[in-house]
Amino acid sequence: MLLGAVLSWGGVRLRLTEVEAYEDVEDPGSHAARGRTARVATMFDEPGRIYCYLSHGLHRCLNVVAHEPGRAGAVLLRAGEVVDGLDLARSRRPGSSDRDLARGPGRLGAVLGADQVTDGLMLGRDQLGLADPPLSEQAISRGPRVGLRLAADRPWRYWLTGERTVSPYRRHARAVPDPPAEPPA
């Protein structure tokens, strides 16, 4: 479970407060929906690798690969609370309040100093410390993913209940509802 884990990267440590899951070619909201390409190759790699991509030509977003090699899947790191390296984080996001420093995946990437060489790097044990003690189910909320046009209604976004650093929910203006589930045969 990545929620509540402390991630150390680029001289900053933050506690992950919001994540969002993406699957393979069966998930139309995933970057891997069209299969393996050079852009998404890392999503098909071994668990624990960082899949880093450029969003809207401006923001580096970080994901942790979460499926066995050969099958795509990753967890987008959506938000976090800076717990160490606050001055460095502030220098990377000048003018942001401490609440907003890593509130949203692009801001989180900026605070951690993600760049084009981040994609494909493997997280080491010294870089990701899981929540201790483990979180209870009551501490975690879930809902639809943010800003997607396709597969927008899948409840694969998870956050720490009541956490002030969680990004606000924004449904895509042209979101397409998920098709109804097929009845069992």
Coordinates of C-alpha atoms in Angstrom, one line a residue:
M1 CA 0.0 0.0 0.0
L2 CA 1.5 3.3 -1.1
L3 CA -0.8 5.5 0.9
G4 CA 0.9 6.8 4.0
A5 CA 4.3 5.6 2.7
V6 CA 7.2 8.1 2.9
L7 CA 8.9 8.6 -0.4
S8 CA 12.5 10.1 -0.5
W9 CA 13.5 11.5 -3.8
G10 CA 15.6 14.5 -5.0
G11 CA 16.4 15.7 -1.5
V12 CA 12.8 15.8 -0.4
R13 CA 10.8 13.3 1.7
L14 CA 7.0 13.3 1.5
R15 CA 4.2 11.2 2.9
L16 CA 1.9 10.0 0.1
T17 CA -1.7 11.1 0.7
E18 CA -3.3 10.4 -2.7
V19 CA -2.8 7.8 -5.4
E20 CA -4.6 6.6 -8.5
A21 CA -4.4 3.2 -10.2
Y22 CA -4.0 2.5 -14.0
E23 CA -4.2 -0.9 -15.6
D24 CA -3.1 -2.4 -18.9
V25 CA -4.7 -2.5 -22.4
E26 CA -8.1 -3.2 -20.8
D27 CA -8.1 0.2 -19.2
P28 CA -9.0 2.9 -21.7
G29 CA -7.8 5.6 -19.2
S30 CA -4.3 4.1 -19.1
H31 CA -1.4 5.3 -21.1
A32 CA -0.9 1.6 -22.0
A33 CA -4.3 1.2 -23.5
R34 CA -2.9 1.1 -27.0
G35 CA -0.2 -1.4 -26.1
R36 CA 3.5 -1.2 -25.6
T37 CA 5.1 1.9 -27.2
A38 CA 8.4 3.6 -26.5
R39 CA 6.6 6.2 -24.4
V40 CA 5.0 3.7 -22.0
A41 CA 7.6 0.9 -22.1
T42 CA 8.4 1.4 -18.4
M43 CA 4.8 0.5 -17.5
F44 CA 5.5 -3.0 -18.8
D45 CA 8.7 -3.4 -16.7
E46 CA 9.2 -4.8 -13.2
P47 CA 7.3 -3.6 -10.2
G48 CA 9.0 -0.7 -8.3
R49 CA 10.2 1.1 -11.4
I50 CA 9.3 4.8 -11.8
Y51 CA 7.2 5.6 -14.9
C52 CA 7.6 9.3 -15.4
Y53 CA 5.8 11.2 -18.1
L54 CA 5.4 14.8 -19.2
S55 CA 1.8 16.1 -18.8
H56 CA 0.6 18.9 -21.0
G57 CA 4.2 19.6 -22.0
L58 CA 4.9 21.1 -18.6
H59 CA 4.7 18.8 -15.6
R60 CA 6.6 15.6 -14.8
C61 CA 4.2 13.1 -13.2
L62 CA 5.5 10.0 -11.3
N63 CA 4.0 6.5 -11.2
V64 CA 5.2 3.3 -9.5
V65 CA 4.9 0.2 -11.7
A66 CA 2.7 -2.3 -10.0
H67 CA 2.3 -5.3 -12.2
E68 CA 4.5 -8.3 -13.1
P69 CA 6.9 -7.7 -16.0
G70 CA 5.2 -7.9 -19.4
R71 CA 1.9 -6.6 -18.2
A72 CA 1.3 -2.9 -17.8
G73 CA 0.1 -1.2 -14.7
A74 CA 1.1 1.7 -12.5
V75 CA 0.0 3.8 -9.6
L76 CA 0.1 7.6 -10.2
L77 CA 1.4 9.5 -7.2
R78 CA -1.2 12.3 -7.0
A79 CA -0.4 14.1 -3.8
G80 CA 1.8 14.2 -0.7
E81 CA 2.7 16.1 2.4
V82 CA 6.4 17.3 2.6
V83 CA 7.9 15.9 5.8
D84 CA 11.6 16.8 5.2
G85 CA 13.4 19.0 2.8
L86 CA 10.7 21.7 3.1
D87 CA 13.1 24.6 2.0
L88 CA 14.1 22.7 -1.1
A89 CA 10.5 21.8 -1.9
R90 CA 9.6 25.5 -1.5
S91 CA 12.4 26.6 -3.8
R92 CA 11.0 24.2 -6.5
R93 CA 7.4 25.5 -6.1
P94 CA 7.9 29.2 -5.1
G95 CA 4.8 30.9 -3.9
S96 CA 2.9 27.7 -3.0
S97 CA 1.5 27.2 0.4
D98 CA 2.8 24.2 2.3
R99 CA -0.5 22.5 1.8
D100 CA -0.3 23.0 -2.0
L101 CA 3.4 22.1 -2.5
A102 CA 2.7 18.6 -3.7
R103 CA -1.0 18.7 -4.1
G104 CA -1.6 17.2 -7.5
P105 CA 0.7 15.0 -9.6
G106 CA 2.5 17.7 -11.5
R107 CA 3.3 19.6 -8.3
L108 CA 4.4 16.4 -6.6
G109 CA 6.8 15.7 -9.5
A110 CA 8.2 19.3 -9.3
V111 CA 8.7 19.1 -5.5
L112 CA 10.7 15.8 -5.9
G113 CA 12.8 17.3 -8.7
A114 CA 11.6 14.7 -11.3
D115 CA 13.1 15.2 -14.8
Q116 CA 13.4 13.3 -18.1
V117 CA 16.0 10.8 -16.7
T118 CA 13.6 9.8 -13.8
D119 CA 11.6 7.4 -16.1
G120 CA 12.7 3.8 -15.6
L121 CA 14.6 4.3 -12.4
M122 CA 14.1 1.6 -9.7
L123 CA 12.9 2.6 -6.2
G124 CA 15.3 1.4 -3.6
R125 CA 14.3 0.4 -0.1
D126 CA 15.9 3.5 1.3
Q127 CA 13.6 5.6 -1.0
L128 CA 10.2 4.2 0.0
G129 CA 9.3 3.5 3.6
L130 CA 5.8 2.0 3.9
A131 CA 3.3 3.4 6.5
D132 CA 4.1 2.2 10.0
P133 CA 1.7 1.2 11.5
P134 CA -0.3 0.1 8.4
L135 CA -3.4 2.2 7.7
S136 CA -6.9 1.0 8.6
E137 CA -9.6 0.8 6.0
Q138 CA -11.4 3.7 7.8
A139 CA -8.4 6.0 7.1
I140 CA -8.7 5.5 3.3
S141 CA -11.3 6.9 1.0
R142 CA -11.8 6.0 -2.7
G143 CA -13.6 7.4 -5.6
P144 CA -13.4 8.1 -9.4
R145 CA -10.2 9.0 -11.1
V146 CA -9.5 12.7 -11.8
G147 CA -9.7 14.4 -15.2
L148 CA -10.1 11.4 -17.4
R149 CA -12.3 11.3 -20.5
L150 CA -12.4 7.5 -20.8
A151 CA -13.0 5.1 -17.8
A152 CA -13.6 8.2 -15.7
D153 CA -16.0 6.5 -13.3
R154 CA -13.7 3.7 -12.1
P155 CA -13.2 4.1 -8.4
W156 CA -9.4 3.7 -8.5
R157 CA -8.4 6.9 -6.8
Y158 CA -7.5 6.5 -3.1
W159 CA -6.7 9.1 -0.5
L160 CA -6.2 9.6 3.2
T161 CA -9.5 10.6 4.6
G162 CA -9.6 14.2 5.8
E163 CA -6.0 14.9 4.6
R164 CA -5.7 18.6 3.5
T165 CA -3.0 17.9 0.9
V166 CA -5.3 15.8 -1.3
S167 CA -6.1 17.3 -4.7
P168 CA -9.6 18.4 -5.4
Y169 CA -11.8 16.1 -7.6
R170 CA -12.4 17.4 -11.1
R171 CA -14.4 15.3 -13.5
H172 CA -13.3 15.8 -17.2
A173 CA -15.8 18.0 -19.0
R174 CA -16.3 15.4 -21.7
A175 CA -16.1 12.3 -19.5
V176 CA -17.6 9.2 -21.1
P177 CA -19.4 7.0 -18.6
D178 CA -18.1 3.5 -18.2
P179 CA -20.3 0.9 -20.0
P180 CA -22.5 -1.2 -17.7
A181 CA -21.0 -4.4 -16.5
E182 CA -21.9 -7.5 -18.4
P183 CA -24.3 -9.7 -16.4
P184 CA -22.7 -13.0 -15.3
A185 CA -23.4 -15.9 -17.6

